[in-house]
């Protein structure tokens, strides 16, 4: 055990002293904070990214009666004449020309064209579609003898507020959007770090094997101890980097939020206010306030604990397999045949997380994906913000227990391959030979 501890410390201290580790540890939070700051800036100043567009409307039959609604950034000029030549549109400074066919039927509006030199933006297209549809709808209502006021009285906006009953029996606001965003972000972080540090384990093994350094090392330590030291050492490196990222990113995002949204004292007071609100007080909140209260009511202790557990469990399981691959080959170019079965479950997990699990985090398929150990580290993080520990504690225990048992078995399995492959040179291993190595006696 002391040798594993020594190798773990060597791997850890060697990696954290590298210039690349220091640069990425500092640069990562800065890039995240920069992205967050730019996002908040454009949300707060949403009009800054819009340019004035002036569109000429050619409506020879006067179908729309010049009633298309514009706004401060989208202006219309109408003409009851055939479409103007493109050169004329450009010379007059129009962004484009909206052509309403003279033979268009109000009951079945087809053939409307927007023509311009530049591609039509999604925002402008949606605005044109809504404005034209509203005018045609108004005309149909007039023909049917229905007033707009009567029709508007039938339109009812419903906004369902989600609440979760806690262990104390109190109902608290929950934001589906916030929970989904946090779950997806954490699952992507786990996916990225498992893959990144797992590959580092494999490359380190290949490098030592290629340089024949491993022959000297295994004369003093057992191959299994060497593998475990590498795996644990890089796990500590990963946790160190994540911890620094979380602290620095949180501080930077808090500073940016206080700059755009208010001072730190008001933000802290707001967090306390929302977290202590009673259900009766929550009824009058706006959508943004509901989302904030949902954020502050999340069980962050459970989410952080689950993240650490599933990161360590997923990393140990996958990195042991990466170490076995590194021991089985002589060069990194030979790893492709063995990498696919390892990487496919990870990719499969992240793809399903962004589709199936995100749509229904407590569904049957999501449950089983969070139980299967090859997918649970990624999938469980998507589900974590949606899990009510008071009701679903057994799901978490079952998933964590299976993951722990699985990485113990995987480490044992990889160790059998590692102890033989680490000293094999000059021959490309096959799956058949890897199977034989499992039963070799030391």
Coordinates of C-alpha atoms in Angstrom, one line a residue:
X1 CA 0.0 0.0 0.0
X2 CA 2.9 2.4 0.8
X3 CA 4.3 1.8 -2.8
X4 CA 0.9 2.7 -4.3
X5 CA 0.8 5.8 -2.2
X6 CA 4.3 6.8 -3.3
X7 CA 3.5 6.3 -7.0
X8 CA 0.3 8.2 -6.6
X9 CA 2.1 11.1 -5.0
X10 CA 4.8 11.1 -7.7
X11 CA 2.1 11.1 -10.5
X12 CA 0.2 13.8 -8.8
X13 CA 3.1 16.2 -8.0
X14 CA 4.7 15.7 -11.5
X15 CA 1.4 16.6 -13.3
X16 CA 0.4 19.6 -11.2
X17 CA 3.9 21.1 -11.6
X18 CA 3.6 21.1 -15.4
X19 CA 3.3 24.4 -17.1
X20 CA 0.4 23.1 -19.2
X21 CA -1.6 22.1 -16.1
X22 CA -1.1 25.5 -14.4
X23 CA -2.0 27.4 -17.6
X24 CA -5.2 25.4 -18.2
X25 CA -6.2 25.5 -14.5
X26 CA -6.1 29.3 -14.7
X27 CA -7.2 29.8 -18.3
X28 CA -10.2 27.4 -18.0
X29 CA -12.2 29.6 -15.4
X30 CA -11.2 32.7 -17.2
X31 CA -12.7 31.4 -20.5
X32 CA -15.8 30.2 -18.8
X33 CA -16.2 33.6 -17.0
X34 CA -15.6 35.4 -20.2
X35 CA -18.2 33.4 -22.0
X36 CA -20.6 33.9 -19.1
X37 CA -19.9 37.7 -19.1
X38 CA -20.5 38.0 -22.8
X39 CA -23.8 36.0 -22.5
X40 CA -25.0 38.1 -19.6
X41 CA -24.0 41.3 -21.5
X42 CA -26.1 40.5 -24.5
X43 CA -29.0 39.3 -22.4
X44 CA -29.1 42.6 -20.5
X45 CA -28.4 44.6 -23.7
X46 CA -30.3 42.5 -26.1
X47 CA -30.9 45.4 -28.5
X48 CA -27.2 46.1 -29.0
X49 CA -26.9 43.1 -31.4
X50 CA -29.7 44.2 -33.7
X51 CA -29.2 46.4 -36.7
X52 CA -32.0 48.5 -38.4
X53 CA -33.6 46.8 -41.3
X54 CA -35.8 48.6 -43.8
X55 CA -37.8 46.4 -46.1
X56 CA -39.8 47.3 -49.2
X57 CA -43.1 45.5 -49.5
X58 CA -44.5 45.0 -53.0
X59 CA -48.2 44.4 -52.7
X60 CA -49.9 45.2 -56.0
X61 CA -53.3 43.8 -55.0
X62 CA -53.1 45.5 -51.5
X63 CA -53.8 42.2 -49.8
X64 CA -52.2 43.4 -46.5
X65 CA -53.4 47.0 -46.6
X66 CA -50.0 48.2 -45.4
X67 CA -50.7 46.8 -42.0
X68 CA -47.6 44.7 -41.3
X69 CA -46.3 45.6 -37.9
X70 CA -42.7 46.6 -37.6
X71 CA -40.7 47.7 -34.6
X72 CA -37.8 50.0 -33.7
X73 CA -35.4 47.7 -35.7
X74 CA -37.6 46.5 -38.5
X75 CA -39.3 49.1 -40.8
X76 CA -41.6 48.6 -43.8
X77 CA -42.3 50.7 -46.8
X78 CA -45.3 49.7 -49.0
X79 CA -45.9 50.0 -52.7
X80 CA -48.9 49.0 -54.7
X81 CA -46.8 48.2 -57.7
X82 CA -45.0 45.2 -59.2
X83 CA -41.7 44.2 -57.6
X84 CA -38.9 46.7 -58.0
X85 CA -35.7 45.7 -59.8
X86 CA -33.0 44.3 -57.5
X87 CA -30.6 47.2 -58.4
X88 CA -33.3 49.7 -57.4
X89 CA -33.8 48.0 -54.0
X90 CA -30.1 48.1 -53.3
X91 CA -29.7 51.7 -54.6
X92 CA -32.5 52.9 -52.2
X93 CA -30.8 51.3 -49.2
X94 CA -33.4 48.6 -48.5
X95 CA -32.3 45.4 -46.7
X96 CA -34.6 43.4 -49.0
X97 CA -37.9 43.2 -50.8
X98 CA -41.0 41.4 -49.6
X99 CA -43.1 40.3 -52.6
X100 CA -46.9 39.6 -52.1
X101 CA -48.3 37.9 -55.2
X102 CA -51.2 39.7 -56.8
X103 CA -53.1 36.4 -57.3
X104 CA -52.6 35.3 -53.6
X105 CA -55.7 34.1 -51.8
X106 CA -56.2 35.3 -48.3
X107 CA -57.8 31.9 -47.4
X108 CA -54.7 30.1 -48.6
X109 CA -51.7 32.5 -48.6
X110 CA -48.9 31.1 -50.7
X111 CA -46.1 32.3 -52.9
X112 CA -44.8 35.1 -50.6
X113 CA -41.1 35.8 -51.3
X114 CA -38.5 37.8 -49.5
X115 CA -35.6 38.7 -51.8
X116 CA -32.3 40.2 -50.8
X117 CA -28.6 40.1 -51.4
X118 CA -27.9 38.7 -47.9
X119 CA -29.4 35.6 -46.4
X120 CA -32.5 36.2 -44.3
X121 CA -31.9 35.9 -40.5
X122 CA -34.0 33.6 -38.4
X123 CA -35.1 36.5 -36.2
X124 CA -36.3 38.6 -39.2
X125 CA -38.0 35.6 -40.8
X126 CA -40.0 34.8 -37.7
X127 CA -41.0 38.5 -37.4
X128 CA -42.2 38.5 -41.0
X129 CA -44.1 35.3 -40.6
X130 CA -45.8 36.5 -37.4
X131 CA -46.7 39.9 -38.8
X132 CA -48.1 38.6 -42.1
X133 CA -50.0 35.8 -40.3
X134 CA -51.5 38.4 -37.8
X135 CA -52.8 40.6 -40.7
X136 CA -54.3 37.7 -42.6
X137 CA -55.9 36.5 -39.4
X138 CA -57.4 39.9 -38.8
X139 CA -58.9 40.0 -42.3
X140 CA -60.4 36.5 -41.9
X141 CA -61.9 37.6 -38.6
X142 CA -63.5 40.6 -40.2
X143 CA -65.0 38.4 -43.0
X144 CA -66.4 36.1 -40.3
X145 CA -67.8 38.9 -38.2
X146 CA -65.6 38.2 -35.2
X147 CA -64.1 41.2 -33.3
X148 CA -60.5 41.1 -32.2
X149 CA -61.5 41.9 -28.6
X150 CA -63.7 38.8 -28.4
X151 CA -61.0 36.6 -29.8
X152 CA -58.4 38.0 -27.4
X153 CA -60.7 37.2 -24.5
X154 CA -60.4 33.6 -25.5
X155 CA -56.7 33.6 -25.4
X156 CA -55.4 32.4 -22.0
X157 CA -51.8 32.1 -21.0
X158 CA -51.1 29.4 -18.5
X159 CA -47.7 29.1 -16.7
X160 CA -47.4 26.0 -14.5
X161 CA -45.1 26.5 -11.5
X162 CA -43.3 23.3 -10.6
X163 CA -42.9 22.6 -6.9
X164 CA -41.1 19.8 -5.1
X165 CA -42.1 18.5 -1.6
X166 CA -39.0 18.3 0.6
X167 CA -38.2 16.2 3.6
X168 CA -39.8 18.7 5.9
X169 CA -43.1 18.5 4.0
X170 CA -42.7 22.0 2.6
X171 CA -43.3 22.6 -1.1
X172 CA -40.5 24.6 -2.8
X173 CA -40.2 26.1 -6.3
X174 CA -38.3 24.1 -8.8
X175 CA -37.1 25.3 -12.2
X176 CA -37.0 22.7 -15.0
X177 CA -34.8 24.9 -17.1
X178 CA -32.2 25.6 -14.4
X179 CA -32.1 21.9 -13.4
X180 CA -31.7 20.8 -17.0
X181 CA -28.9 23.3 -17.6
X182 CA -27.0 22.4 -14.4
X183 CA -27.4 18.6 -15.1
X184 CA -26.2 18.9 -18.6
X185 CA -23.2 21.1 -17.6
X186 CA -22.1 18.6 -14.9
X187 CA -22.5 15.6 -17.2
X188 CA -20.4 17.3 -19.9
X189 CA -17.7 18.1 -17.3
X190 CA -17.6 14.4 -16.1
X191 CA -17.5 13.2 -19.7
X192 CA -14.7 15.6 -20.6
X193 CA -12.5 14.9 -17.5
X194 CA -13.0 11.1 -17.6
X195 CA -12.0 11.0 -21.3
X196 CA -9.1 13.5 -20.9
X197 CA -7.4 12.0 -17.8
X198 CA -8.2 8.4 -18.9
X199 CA -6.2 9.1 -22.1
X200 CA -3.4 10.6 -20.1
X201 CA -3.1 7.4 -18.1
X202 CA -2.9 5.4 -21.3
X203 CA -0.3 7.7 -22.9
X204 CA 1.8 7.6 -19.7
X205 CA 1.8 3.8 -19.7
X206 CA 2.7 3.7 -23.4
X207 CA 5.5 6.2 -22.9
X208 CA 7.1 4.3 -20.0
X209 CA 6.7 1.0 -21.9
X210 CA 8.3 2.5 -25.1
X211 CA 11.2 4.0 -23.2
X212 CA 11.7 0.7 -21.3
X213 CA 11.5 2.7 -18.0
X214 CA 8.8 0.3 -16.8
X215 CA 11.3 -2.6 -16.8
X216 CA 13.2 -0.8 -14.1
X217 CA 10.1 0.2 -12.2
X218 CA 8.5 -3.2 -12.0
X219 CA 11.7 -4.6 -10.5
X220 CA 10.8 -2.6 -7.3
X221 CA 6.9 -2.6 -7.4
X222 CA 4.3 -5.0 -8.7
X223 CA 2.6 -4.1 -12.0
X224 CA -0.8 -3.8 -10.3
X225 CA 0.7 -1.3 -7.7
X226 CA 2.1 0.7 -10.6
X227 CA -1.2 0.8 -12.4
X228 CA -3.1 1.8 -9.3
X229 CA -0.6 4.5 -8.4
X230 CA -1.0 6.0 -11.9
X231 CA -4.8 5.8 -11.8
X232 CA -5.1 7.3 -8.3
X233 CA -2.5 10.0 -9.0
X234 CA -4.3 11.3 -12.1
X235 CA -7.6 11.1 -10.2
X236 CA -6.2 13.5 -7.6
X237 CA -5.0 15.8 -10.4
X238 CA -8.4 15.8 -12.0
X239 CA -10.1 16.6 -8.6
X240 CA -7.6 19.3 -7.9
X241 CA -8.2 21.0 -11.3
X242 CA -12.0 20.7 -10.9
X243 CA -11.9 22.1 -7.4
X244 CA -9.8 25.1 -8.6
X245 CA -12.1 25.6 -11.6
X246 CA -15.2 25.6 -9.4
X247 CA -13.8 28.1 -6.9
X248 CA -12.4 30.5 -9.5
X249 CA -15.3 30.2 -11.8
X250 CA -17.8 30.8 -9.0
X251 CA -15.9 33.9 -7.8
X252 CA -15.6 35.3 -11.3
X253 CA -19.2 34.6 -12.2
X254 CA -20.3 36.2 -8.9
X255 CA -18.3 39.4 -9.7
X256 CA -19.7 39.5 -13.3
X257 CA -23.3 39.0 -12.0
X258 CA -22.8 41.8 -9.4
X259 CA -21.5 44.1 -12.1
X260 CA -24.5 43.5 -14.4
X261 CA -27.3 42.6 -12.0
X262 CA -26.4 44.3 -8.7
X263 CA -23.9 44.3 -5.8
X264 CA -22.9 41.1 -4.0
X265 CA -24.8 42.1 -0.9
X266 CA -28.1 42.3 -2.8
X267 CA -27.4 39.0 -4.6
X268 CA -26.6 37.3 -1.2
X269 CA -29.8 38.8 0.3
X270 CA -31.8 37.7 -2.8
X271 CA -30.5 34.1 -2.4
X272 CA -31.6 34.0 1.2
X273 CA -35.0 35.6 0.5
X274 CA -35.8 33.1 -2.3
X275 CA -34.6 30.1 -0.3
X276 CA -36.8 31.0 2.7
X277 CA -40.0 31.8 0.7
X278 CA -43.2 30.1 1.7
X279 CA -45.5 28.5 -1.0
X280 CA -48.0 31.4 -0.5
X281 CA -45.3 34.0 -1.2
X282 CA -44.1 32.2 -4.4
X283 CA -47.5 32.5 -6.1
X284 CA -46.9 36.1 -7.2
X285 CA -43.4 35.6 -8.7
X286 CA -42.5 36.3 -12.3
X287 CA -41.0 33.7 -14.6
X288 CA -37.5 35.0 -13.9
X289 CA -38.0 35.0 -10.2
X290 CA -39.4 31.5 -10.3
X291 CA -36.3 30.3 -12.1
X292 CA -34.1 32.1 -9.5
X293 CA -36.0 30.5 -6.6
X294 CA -35.7 27.1 -8.3
X295 CA -31.9 27.6 -8.5
X296 CA -31.6 28.6 -4.9
X297 CA -33.8 25.7 -3.8
X298 CA -31.7 23.0 -5.4
X299 CA -30.1 20.5 -3.1
X300 CA -26.5 21.5 -3.9
X301 CA -25.0 19.3 -1.2
X302 CA -26.4 16.2 -2.9
X303 CA -25.5 17.5 -6.4
X304 CA -21.8 18.2 -5.4
X305 CA -21.5 14.9 -3.5
X306 CA -23.0 13.0 -6.4
X307 CA -20.6 14.8 -8.8
X308 CA -17.5 13.8 -6.7
X309 CA -18.7 10.2 -6.3
X310 CA -19.6 9.6 -9.9
X311 CA -16.5 11.4 -11.2
X312 CA -14.2 9.2 -9.1
X313 CA -16.2 6.0 -9.8
X314 CA -16.4 6.7 -13.5
X315 CA -12.8 7.8 -13.8
X316 CA -11.5 4.7 -11.9
X317 CA -13.5 2.4 -14.1
X318 CA -12.6 3.9 -17.4
X319 CA -9.0 4.9 -16.6
X320 CA -8.2 1.3 -15.5
X321 CA -9.4 0.2 -19.0
X322 CA -7.3 2.9 -20.6
X323 CA -4.3 1.7 -18.6
X324 CA -4.9 -1.9 -19.8
X325 CA -5.0 -0.6 -23.4
X326 CA -1.7 1.3 -22.9
X327 CA -0.1 -1.9 -21.6
X328 CA -1.3 -4.0 -24.5
X329 CA 0.2 -1.9 -27.3
X330 CA 3.7 -0.6 -28.2
X331 CA 2.6 2.7 -29.8
X332 CA -0.4 5.1 -29.6
X333 CA -1.2 4.4 -33.2
X334 CA -2.1 0.8 -32.2
X335 CA -4.7 1.8 -29.6
X336 CA -7.6 2.4 -32.1
X337 CA -8.8 -1.2 -32.1
X338 CA -9.1 -1.3 -28.3
X339 CA -10.3 2.3 -27.8
X340 CA -13.6 1.9 -29.6
X341 CA -15.3 -0.4 -27.1
X342 CA -14.2 1.9 -24.3
X343 CA -15.2 5.2 -25.8
X344 CA -18.5 4.1 -27.3
X345 CA -20.4 3.8 -24.0
X346 CA -19.2 7.3 -23.0
X347 CA -20.3 8.8 -26.3
X348 CA -23.5 6.8 -26.2
X349 CA -24.2 8.2 -22.7
X350 CA -23.7 11.8 -23.6
X351 CA -25.9 11.5 -26.7
X352 CA -28.7 9.9 -24.8
X353 CA -28.3 12.5 -22.0
X354 CA -28.9 15.3 -24.4
X355 CA -32.1 13.6 -25.8
X356 CA -33.9 10.9 -23.9
X357 CA -32.7 11.7 -20.3
X358 CA -33.1 15.5 -20.7
X359 CA -36.7 15.1 -21.9
X360 CA -37.7 12.7 -19.1
X361 CA -35.1 12.5 -16.3
X362 CA -37.2 10.3 -14.1
X363 CA -38.5 7.9 -16.9
X364 CA -37.8 4.2 -17.1
X365 CA -35.0 4.4 -19.7
X366 CA -33.3 7.2 -17.7
X367 CA -33.5 5.1 -14.6
X368 CA -31.9 2.1 -16.2
X369 CA -29.2 4.3 -17.9
X370 CA -28.3 5.7 -14.5
X371 CA -28.0 2.1 -13.1
X372 CA -25.8 0.6 -15.8
X373 CA -22.3 1.4 -14.7
X374 CA -20.8 2.3 -18.1
X375 CA -23.4 5.1 -18.5
X376 CA -24.3 6.1 -14.9
X377 CA -21.5 8.6 -14.3
X378 CA -22.8 10.8 -17.1
X379 CA -26.5 10.1 -17.0
X380 CA -26.8 10.3 -13.2
X381 CA -25.5 13.9 -13.3
X382 CA -28.3 14.9 -15.7
X383 CA -30.8 13.4 -13.3
X384 CA -29.2 14.7 -10.0
X385 CA -31.0 18.1 -10.0
X386 CA -34.3 16.4 -10.6
X387 CA -33.9 13.7 -7.9
X388 CA -35.9 14.0 -4.7
X389 CA -33.8 12.2 -2.1
X390 CA -36.7 11.8 0.2
X391 CA -38.4 9.6 -2.3
X392 CA -35.6 8.3 -4.6
X393 CA -32.8 7.7 -2.2
X394 CA -32.8 4.0 -3.1
X395 CA -32.1 4.7 -6.7
X396 CA -29.0 6.7 -5.8
X397 CA -27.8 3.9 -3.4
X398 CA -28.4 1.2 -6.0
X399 CA -26.6 3.2 -8.8
X400 CA -23.7 4.1 -6.6
X401 CA -23.3 0.6 -5.2
X402 CA -23.3 -1.0 -8.7
X403 CA -20.8 1.6 -9.9
X404 CA -18.4 0.9 -7.0
X405 CA -18.7 -2.9 -7.5
X406 CA -18.1 -2.4 -11.2
X407 CA -15.0 -0.3 -10.9
X408 CA -13.5 -2.7 -8.4
X409 CA -14.1 -5.5 -10.9
X410 CA -12.8 -3.4 -13.8
X411 CA -9.6 -2.5 -11.9
X412 CA -9.1 -6.2 -11.1
X413 CA -9.7 -7.2 -14.7
X414 CA -7.5 -4.4 -16.1
X415 CA -4.8 -5.3 -13.6
X416 CA -4.6 -8.9 -15.0
X417 CA -4.1 -7.5 -18.5
X418 CA -1.7 -4.8 -17.3
X419 CA 0.7 -7.2 -15.5
X420 CA 1.3 -9.3 -18.6
X421 CA 1.0 -6.6 -21.3
X422 CA 3.4 -4.1 -19.7
X423 CA 6.4 -6.3 -20.5
X424 CA 5.2 -7.5 -23.9
X425 CA 7.1 -6.0 -26.9
X426 CA 7.1 -6.3 -30.6
X427 CA 3.8 -8.0 -31.1
X428 CA 0.4 -6.6 -31.7
X429 CA -2.1 -7.9 -29.1
X430 CA -5.5 -9.2 -30.2
X431 CA -8.7 -9.6 -28.2
X432 CA -8.0 -13.4 -28.1
X433 CA -4.6 -12.8 -26.4
X434 CA -6.1 -10.3 -24.0
X435 CA -8.5 -12.9 -22.9
X436 CA -5.7 -15.4 -22.4
X437 CA -3.8 -12.8 -20.3
X438 CA -6.7 -12.8 -17.8
X439 CA -5.9 -16.3 -16.8
X440 CA -2.1 -16.2 -16.8
X441 CA -0.6 -17.1 -13.4
X442 CA 2.0 -14.6 -12.1

